[in-house]
XYZ file of C-alpha atoms in Angstrom:
558
model
C -7.971 -23.008 1.761
C -9.805 -26.481 1.827
C -13.513 -24.979 2.922
C -13.360 -22.324 0.473
C -11.842 -24.914 -2.390
C -14.540 -27.140 -1.641
C -17.338 -24.623 -1.575
C -16.441 -23.601 -5.198
C -16.240 -27.665 -6.434
C -19.719 -28.269 -4.953
C -21.282 -25.095 -5.591
C -20.588 -24.588 -9.143
C -19.568 -28.187 -10.347
C -20.213 -31.269 -8.600
C -18.233 -32.616 -11.394
C -16.041 -35.307 -10.200
C -18.782 -36.188 -8.202
C -21.544 -36.260 -11.026
C -22.418 -39.943 -10.631
C -23.618 -39.579 -6.782
C -27.306 -39.951 -6.384
C -26.713 -37.154 -3.771
C -26.673 -34.384 -6.796
C -29.569 -33.979 -9.372
C -29.386 -34.324 -12.922
C -29.457 -30.829 -14.064
C -28.033 -28.239 -11.468
C -28.721 -24.222 -12.493
C -25.524 -21.981 -12.491
C -26.637 -18.525 -12.577
C -24.951 -15.520 -14.800
C -25.454 -12.292 -14.375
C -23.213 -10.265 -16.973
C -23.434 -7.065 -18.965
C -25.648 -6.967 -22.537
C -23.233 -8.670 -25.219
C -20.113 -8.878 -22.739
C -17.129 -10.992 -23.970
C -17.169 -12.769 -20.269
C -20.907 -13.790 -21.464
C -19.640 -15.628 -24.371
C -17.248 -17.140 -22.776
C -19.431 -18.224 -20.343
C -22.058 -19.776 -23.173
C -18.495 -21.078 -24.491
C -17.883 -22.980 -21.646
C -21.297 -25.003 -20.952
C -21.126 -25.565 -24.386
C -17.925 -27.819 -24.081
C -19.575 -29.360 -20.572
C -20.697 -33.047 -21.884
C -20.919 -34.608 -17.441
C -23.453 -35.586 -15.690
C -25.191 -33.750 -14.084
C -25.568 -30.734 -16.867
C -25.387 -27.281 -15.820
C -28.746 -25.707 -16.778
C -27.875 -21.302 -17.540
C -29.931 -18.713 -15.742
C -28.268 -15.471 -17.387
C -29.921 -12.076 -16.054
C -28.423 -9.315 -17.958
C -27.611 -6.314 -15.980
C -26.678 -2.758 -16.367
C -22.983 -2.306 -14.764
C -23.193 0.383 -12.200
C -26.661 0.272 -12.009
C -27.457 -1.494 -7.914
C -31.054 -1.496 -8.335
C -30.505 -3.272 -11.784
C -28.517 -5.427 -9.672
C -30.287 -6.027 -6.802
C -33.190 -7.336 -9.293
C -31.356 -9.121 -11.143
C -29.979 -10.705 -8.223
C -33.451 -11.952 -6.759
C -34.538 -13.232 -9.980
C -31.373 -15.476 -9.764
C -32.190 -16.854 -6.178
C -35.371 -17.141 -6.712
C -34.387 -19.665 -9.497
C -32.753 -22.084 -7.188
C -29.039 -21.647 -8.734
C -26.896 -23.774 -7.239
C -23.573 -20.720 -7.863
C -23.619 -17.507 -9.808
C -21.034 -16.424 -12.320
C -20.513 -12.658 -12.972
C -19.064 -9.117 -12.562
C -19.351 -6.106 -10.909
C -17.795 -2.787 -10.295
C -17.471 -0.337 -7.331
C -20.858 1.261 -7.219
C -22.515 -2.477 -7.337
C -19.292 -4.787 -5.381
C -20.858 -3.973 -1.550
C -24.439 -4.841 -2.289
C -23.657 -8.100 -3.897
C -21.423 -9.211 -0.680
C -24.209 -8.372 1.111
C -26.385 -10.367 -0.527
C -24.020 -13.953 -0.949
C -23.509 -13.259 3.175
C -26.812 -12.947 3.960
C -28.614 -15.652 1.392
C -25.415 -17.817 1.279
C -25.100 -18.204 -2.226
C -21.728 -18.936 -3.822
C -20.705 -15.439 -6.286
C -17.574 -16.696 -8.765
C -16.243 -13.639 -10.524
C -13.412 -12.536 -12.877
C -13.525 -9.050 -11.697
C -11.260 -6.698 -10.162
C -10.181 -8.472 -6.287
C -11.061 -6.852 -3.216
C -10.628 -7.009 0.613
C -13.290 -8.930 1.628
C -14.169 -11.890 5.050
C -17.115 -12.763 2.847
C -16.252 -16.818 2.229
C -19.348 -17.183 -0.638
C -16.947 -14.868 -2.723
C -14.926 -16.690 -4.932
C -12.761 -14.028 -6.354
C -11.139 -16.060 -9.985
C -8.341 -13.015 -10.637
C -5.184 -12.806 -8.974
C -4.009 -10.546 -6.973
C -1.036 -8.369 -8.501
C 0.254 -5.825 -5.415
C 3.354 -8.495 -5.542
C 4.343 -9.009 -8.209
C 4.171 -5.324 -9.466
C 6.234 -4.661 -6.427
C 8.957 -7.225 -7.560
C 9.033 -5.796 -10.957
C 9.803 -2.412 -9.235
C 12.193 -3.725 -6.704
C 13.341 -5.291 -10.200
C 14.694 -2.255 -12.148
C 15.492 -0.025 -9.481
C 12.473 2.370 -9.610
C 12.945 5.004 -6.793
C 10.874 7.702 -8.251
C 7.914 7.091 -10.630
C 3.967 8.223 -11.453
C 1.158 5.579 -10.726
C -1.933 6.016 -12.942
C -4.563 4.713 -11.384
C -8.473 4.369 -12.321
C -10.797 3.950 -8.509
C -12.472 0.891 -9.357
C -9.399 -1.410 -9.545
C -6.131 0.372 -9.013
C -6.709 1.290 -5.064
C -5.440 -1.801 -3.473
C -2.626 -2.520 -5.430
C -1.586 1.128 -4.733
C -2.243 0.946 -0.910
C 0.078 -1.965 -1.291
C 2.487 0.192 -3.507
C 2.019 3.241 -1.167
C 3.089 1.037 1.729
C 5.961 -0.476 0.256
C 7.076 3.452 -0.746
C 7.204 4.286 2.933
C 9.481 1.565 3.786
C 12.171 2.153 0.966
C 11.892 5.638 0.624
C 10.324 5.300 -3.248
C 8.912 8.926 -4.133
C 5.532 8.259 -5.888
C 2.926 10.179 -7.457
C -0.367 9.147 -7.946
C -3.129 10.254 -10.698
C -6.636 9.114 -10.564
C -7.442 8.703 -14.486
C -11.201 7.360 -14.190
C -12.764 10.394 -15.574
C -9.399 12.476 -16.132
C -9.928 14.523 -19.947
C -7.665 14.597 -22.852
C -6.838 18.304 -21.725
C -6.285 17.375 -18.217
C -4.333 14.104 -19.470
C -2.189 16.398 -21.660
C -1.458 19.130 -18.456
C -0.331 16.365 -16.815
C 2.157 15.061 -19.303
C 3.571 18.347 -19.515
C 3.871 18.932 -15.575
C 6.141 15.131 -15.845
C 8.284 16.470 -18.243
C 9.077 19.641 -16.643
C 9.826 17.398 -13.516
C 11.501 15.315 -16.089
C 9.597 11.630 -14.676
C 9.795 9.085 -17.172
C 8.921 6.022 -15.139
C 4.947 5.290 -15.167
C 3.102 2.580 -14.010
C -0.904 2.274 -15.430
C -2.902 0.312 -13.545
C -6.955 0.069 -15.084
C -8.911 -1.946 -16.844
C -8.865 -3.087 -20.569
C -11.072 -0.483 -22.015
C -9.488 2.646 -19.931
C -6.100 1.144 -20.830
C -6.831 0.982 -23.868
C -7.933 4.580 -24.340
C -4.899 6.166 -22.284
C -2.595 4.495 -24.347
C -3.989 5.990 -27.586
C -3.519 9.156 -25.785
C -0.112 8.490 -25.292
C 0.922 7.806 -28.416
C -0.812 10.608 -30.187
C 1.019 13.152 -27.268
C 3.808 11.527 -28.543
C 4.840 10.047 -25.233
C 6.051 6.624 -26.228
C 9.633 7.224 -26.887
C 12.401 5.379 -25.884
C 12.794 8.355 -22.786
C 9.847 6.554 -21.477
C 9.079 2.995 -19.809
C 5.706 2.199 -18.954
C 4.738 -0.883 -16.705
C 1.121 -2.088 -17.264
C -0.527 -3.332 -14.006
C -2.982 -5.746 -15.630
C -2.996 -9.444 -16.380
C -3.550 -9.483 -20.312
C -0.537 -7.942 -21.419
C -1.436 -9.788 -24.845
C -5.015 -8.895 -24.803
C -3.872 -4.709 -26.109
C -2.935 -3.399 -29.113
C 0.498 -2.376 -28.435
C 1.850 -1.656 -32.333
C 1.703 2.215 -31.950
C 3.976 2.232 -29.071
C 6.807 -0.323 -30.504
C 6.819 2.273 -32.897
C 8.068 5.114 -30.609
C 10.388 2.647 -28.900
C 9.239 3.359 -25.527
C 9.849 0.606 -23.067
C 6.704 -1.482 -22.267
C 6.518 -3.733 -19.548
C 3.715 -6.038 -18.128
C 2.062 -9.250 -17.206
C 0.020 -12.254 -18.587
C -1.864 -14.501 -16.895
C -2.716 -16.968 -19.776
C -0.022 -18.973 -21.395
C -0.600 -19.359 -25.017
C 2.229 -21.346 -25.422
C 0.578 -24.261 -23.735
C -0.613 -26.925 -26.492
C -3.749 -27.460 -24.016
C -4.393 -23.876 -23.781
C -4.133 -23.303 -27.657
C -6.007 -25.976 -28.520
C -9.183 -23.884 -26.289
C -8.237 -20.821 -27.640
C -8.748 -22.367 -30.854
C -11.488 -23.964 -30.171
C -12.916 -20.812 -29.160
C -12.509 -19.360 -32.610
C -14.199 -21.699 -33.705
C -17.225 -21.548 -31.733
C -20.760 -20.591 -32.754
C -21.388 -17.089 -32.560
C -23.807 -16.427 -34.416
C -26.269 -14.846 -31.203
C -23.671 -12.426 -30.292
C -24.071 -8.948 -32.296
C -20.362 -8.008 -31.678
C -17.509 -9.359 -33.977
C -15.199 -12.641 -33.137
C -12.729 -11.400 -30.888
C -9.605 -13.462 -29.031
C -9.823 -14.911 -25.874
C -9.182 -11.829 -23.243
C -7.564 -12.497 -19.969
C -11.123 -12.248 -18.213
C -12.444 -14.323 -20.706
C -9.936 -17.036 -19.654
C -10.909 -16.606 -15.669
C -14.736 -17.358 -16.611
C -13.898 -19.904 -18.520
C -12.128 -21.294 -15.227
C -14.836 -20.767 -13.086
C -17.363 -23.164 -15.188
C -14.564 -25.373 -15.883
C -13.006 -25.892 -12.522
C -10.070 -28.014 -12.885
C -6.684 -28.023 -10.782
C -5.057 -26.181 -13.738
C -7.127 -24.087 -15.867
C -6.223 -21.944 -18.740
C -5.130 -19.115 -15.675
C -2.900 -22.051 -14.442
C -2.800 -23.522 -11.474
C -6.612 -22.855 -10.086
C -6.072 -22.881 -5.738
C -8.144 -20.517 -3.499
C -7.470 -19.749 -0.058
C -9.666 -19.451 3.442
C -10.677 -15.856 1.913
C -11.488 -17.195 -1.533
C -8.629 -15.414 -3.258
C -6.259 -17.198 -5.557
C -3.339 -18.702 -4.499
C -0.084 -20.349 -5.561
C -0.289 -18.799 -9.296
C 2.171 -17.915 -11.367
C 2.242 -14.936 -13.450
C 4.767 -14.029 -17.069
C 6.398 -10.918 -16.857
C 6.240 -9.451 -20.576
C 8.451 -7.059 -22.343
C 7.528 -5.416 -25.775
C 10.703 -5.748 -28.159
C 10.963 -4.848 -31.570
C 9.796 -7.971 -32.931
C 6.863 -8.085 -30.661
C 5.915 -8.785 -27.210
C 8.518 -11.736 -25.478
C 8.415 -12.897 -22.074
C 11.632 -12.332 -19.756
C 10.461 -13.732 -16.772
C 7.601 -14.898 -14.122
C 6.510 -14.217 -10.970
C 5.307 -17.344 -8.547
C 4.078 -16.363 -5.214
C 5.670 -18.810 -3.538
C 9.202 -18.709 -5.484
C 9.850 -15.612 -3.679
C 13.901 -14.745 -3.487
C 15.003 -12.303 -1.217
C 18.366 -9.841 -2.576
C 21.049 -10.481 -1.921
C 20.677 -13.848 -0.638
C 19.033 -15.984 -3.143
C 18.218 -14.562 -6.556
C 17.120 -16.163 -9.837
C 20.229 -15.886 -12.580
C 18.835 -13.955 -15.811
C 19.317 -16.768 -17.803
C 17.872 -19.369 -15.129
C 15.192 -20.497 -17.579
C 17.757 -22.661 -19.846
C 20.065 -23.571 -16.540
C 18.562 -26.585 -13.893
C 19.004 -27.536 -10.076
C 20.703 -25.306 -7.747
C 22.832 -23.413 -11.125
C 18.999 -21.616 -11.136
C 20.439 -19.507 -8.490
C 22.768 -17.093 -6.912
C 23.407 -14.803 -4.123
C 25.111 -15.165 -0.852
C 23.006 -17.765 0.564
C 24.201 -19.948 -2.622
C 27.594 -19.134 -2.287
C 27.888 -20.029 1.402
C 25.987 -23.448 0.834
C 28.848 -24.041 -2.163
C 31.441 -23.464 0.307
C 29.779 -25.431 3.644
C 29.475 -28.643 0.915
C 32.730 -28.651 -0.626
C 34.503 -28.312 3.184
C 31.939 -30.771 4.604
C 32.197 -32.984 1.331
C 28.531 -33.790 0.541
C 26.048 -33.174 -2.508
C 23.158 -31.096 -2.232
C 20.236 -29.792 -3.928
C 18.669 -26.312 -3.150
C 15.051 -25.977 -3.096
C 12.960 -23.105 -2.576
C 10.275 -23.139 0.421
C 6.918 -24.239 -0.739
C 4.806 -21.325 1.202
C 8.152 -18.389 1.119
C 7.979 -18.279 4.398
C 10.504 -18.461 7.520
C 8.740 -20.516 9.977
C 6.270 -19.707 12.948
C 4.067 -22.074 14.694
C 0.244 -21.893 14.113
C -1.098 -20.927 18.196
C -4.098 -23.111 17.794
C -2.840 -25.983 15.755
C 0.757 -25.922 17.192
C 2.145 -26.813 13.426
C 4.879 -25.104 12.092
C 5.315 -23.506 8.488
C 8.013 -22.283 6.206
C 11.766 -23.328 6.407
C 11.298 -24.267 10.268
C 8.593 -26.551 9.042
C 10.336 -28.014 6.039
C 13.403 -29.294 8.919
C 10.719 -30.818 11.454
C 8.957 -32.461 9.660
C 11.641 -34.089 7.497
C 11.472 -32.238 3.936
C 14.370 -30.726 4.477
C 17.863 -31.374 5.507
C 19.819 -28.060 6.294
C 17.888 -24.493 5.797
C 20.145 -21.738 5.098
C 18.849 -18.067 5.354
C 18.730 -14.693 7.365
C 16.968 -16.713 9.694
C 16.466 -14.827 13.200
C 17.670 -17.269 16.258
C 14.245 -17.174 18.711
C 13.959 -18.957 22.001
C 10.493 -20.958 20.387
C 12.624 -22.046 17.213
C 15.056 -23.135 19.382
C 13.014 -25.617 21.040
C 12.220 -27.616 17.802
C 15.834 -27.020 16.045
C 19.260 -26.298 16.232
C 21.256 -22.913 14.857
C 24.589 -22.687 13.488
C 26.404 -19.738 14.614
C 25.500 -16.879 13.134
C 26.564 -15.125 9.573
C 25.595 -12.458 10.368
C 24.623 -10.050 13.659
C 21.509 -7.086 13.026
C 20.635 -4.747 15.839
C 18.367 -1.659 16.202
C 20.725 1.644 15.744
C 20.183 4.919 15.227
C 22.229 7.182 12.689
C 23.120 10.503 13.092
C 24.954 13.273 10.754
C 28.200 13.585 12.107
C 28.434 17.651 13.395
C 31.055 19.761 12.004
C 33.338 21.746 14.236
C 32.784 25.074 13.994
C 34.680 28.005 16.318
C 32.761 29.458 18.684
C 30.699 33.675 18.257
C 29.764 36.122 20.119
C 26.688 34.658 20.450
C 26.718 31.445 21.081
C 25.445 31.057 23.905
C 21.807 31.737 22.554
C 22.437 28.336 20.181
C 20.444 26.124 23.023
C 16.995 28.050 22.078
C 15.420 28.573 18.938
C 14.964 32.419 18.537
C 11.773 32.281 18.869
C 12.066 31.203 22.499
C 14.738 34.061 23.460
C 12.625 36.633 21.759
C 9.843 35.433 23.764
C 11.889 35.826 27.019
C 12.591 38.966 26.153
C 9.325 40.397 25.461
C 7.992 38.882 28.984
C 10.508 40.293 30.907
C 10.089 43.806 29.295
C 6.376 43.031 29.847
C 6.661 41.933 33.519
C 9.192 45.410 34.471
C 6.532 47.683 32.506
C 3.573 46.010 34.502
C 5.437 46.233 37.871
C 6.306 49.912 37.079
C 2.842 50.670 36.882
C 1.608 49.020 39.835
C 4.016 51.261 41.793
C 2.835 53.999 40.380
C -0.696 53.669 41.236
C -0.237 52.371 44.560
C 0.409 54.445 47.734
C 2.500 51.756 49.634
C 5.421 52.243 47.209
C 5.473 56.048 47.881
C 6.814 57.572 50.908
C 8.414 60.908 52.132
C 12.220 61.495 52.092
C 12.769 63.287 55.066
C 12.107 61.285 57.986
C 13.468 61.216 61.090
C 16.349 58.367 61.472
C 15.107 55.099 62.910
C 12.037 56.185 61.790
C 9.650 54.894 59.395
C 8.855 56.172 56.340
C 4.911 57.301 56.448
C 2.792 57.125 53.341
C 0.167 59.349 52.007
C -2.370 57.824 54.097
C -0.498 57.638 57.550
C 0.373 60.745 57.142
C -3.209 62.251 57.088
C -4.126 59.671 59.708
C -1.970 60.931 62.572
C -2.561 64.845 61.234
C -5.909 63.732 61.382
C -6.169 63.719 65.471
C -4.778 67.088 65.826
C -6.476 70.083 65.882
C -5.074 72.068 62.706
C -3.316 75.448 63.668
C -1.770 78.176 61.746
C 1.064 76.823 58.997
C 3.922 78.786 57.789
C 3.349 79.627 54.596
C 7.204 79.175 53.972
C 6.854 75.574 55.602
C 7.254 73.100 52.884
C 5.685 69.401 52.874
C 7.954 66.517 52.966
C 8.929 65.205 48.810
C 7.129 61.565 48.054
C 9.232 58.932 46.131
C 9.307 55.653 44.904
C 12.270 53.711 44.614
C 10.194 51.325 41.760
C 10.705 53.615 38.818
C 11.666 51.490 34.950
C 14.925 51.335 35.940
C 14.865 49.580 38.866
C 11.879 47.443 37.792
C 14.158 46.257 35.115
C 16.398 45.619 37.679
C 14.491 43.738 39.864
C 12.728 41.231 37.269
C 16.179 40.359 36.066
C 17.235 39.750 39.520
C 14.172 37.270 39.912
C 14.699 36.249 36.430
C 18.460 35.397 37.296
C 17.361 33.920 40.936
C 19.936 36.464 42.330
C 17.737 38.603 44.231
C 17.771 42.104 44.548
C 18.052 45.086 47.233
C 14.807 46.414 46.668
C 11.302 44.483 46.884
C 7.780 45.961 46.556
C 5.488 46.066 49.433
């Protein structure tokens, strides 16, 4: 975490070391923005508010989003100008190319675009990930069946997290890609949802596409009270929800920028008063992507989008987003989600009115009640504190340092940890455990079989119907083959009237013995002995049945 944060400060700003002689008086900062974009306007606004030394000199190239050639040409232009870092946007068609250039040329790329999975340490992603917060809201509302509408640009990573959670919790999720969906196709989707009576919908798109979808929802009259929409978007206040509110639909979303903060309100007011003569578009309110761009230039510990901190992969961490709902009076904050304040139901939960409470009164749950009863019997006072990193506790194999609750105990930051913490040998070496208050194990549950009286054909139950049919056909087939072979084999034919004690003669043996004597006159009335074959069709069936039952038979093939 420290390495990535240091890269951002030294490559992008050098503000805190501005008086040092190791930095030049001017630092070239690159920019890759589409024509007349909101982020470019905020980029200019942030640079105009930077009066420190060294001075930031912008080197901006206008690019066409989705055009890899334009992005490649602009990046090479930026590199030739000797920029220390580049602030810009990307999409799915250009993100891989930008990641490759940054890794090969060791150029820091700071972006407010949607977060992606990458191990490139030169990419700083200003926008926080929304997966965990969205799953937390879904759990809060108790949804088990819903529709997830997404665009392939930003929604795939969030969708993957939702599907993984759905597999664990047996949620029924219907995913719909709305990136290139036409009005007719969109109408058909909602008609199918009405037939299945599904009114719980999550929409995960960028601002422009999201605005179009909400307009379609209003035009089709799908903003009634029977629908509940969760907007997987960090700019709830950036969207015009007036028409949706008229229908009474339930709308939930997320807000990254806390406009109620006086410091943020002052920056927003300065933005509205900022000279915008060069821009052809009318003045717009500061969106959350613009606030991210502002924080990318004016890097501080606390920016417009909250606490600014990155992990070793260049992703935002330790951030807070507000949970918003659309009331009759307008957007209303109903809660918040923080990466480090994770509460596991039903052990520890925040009360609904926790914002008006302080101390231990903010929490409820089994663990909270258990801690209160222990303190009551032991006679001591305590203060509940949520573990900083939101983990139970594990030892790092390299540094041998403990994190989570176990680390708080080992390093003396906490006196007692009350949690559904698994007792392991490694943990017992550094901390003491009480008697467990809950025992878990791996179990297999099956449906209790219903008792029924055995029928006439109950003996067929051990095998499936198809298996029995294969056995019958195999039995008949073997018997028929045995019958046909015995018809054509001379060894299965023998005379019926042979001498007592003698062996029956086959037709071949009879011909051979007669051939050694001279043929004489024969009596016309004398008849040749009748030839017989024991393997008729019934004997063949009987022999196969005896072999199948492993009981043997009186006859056997020769």
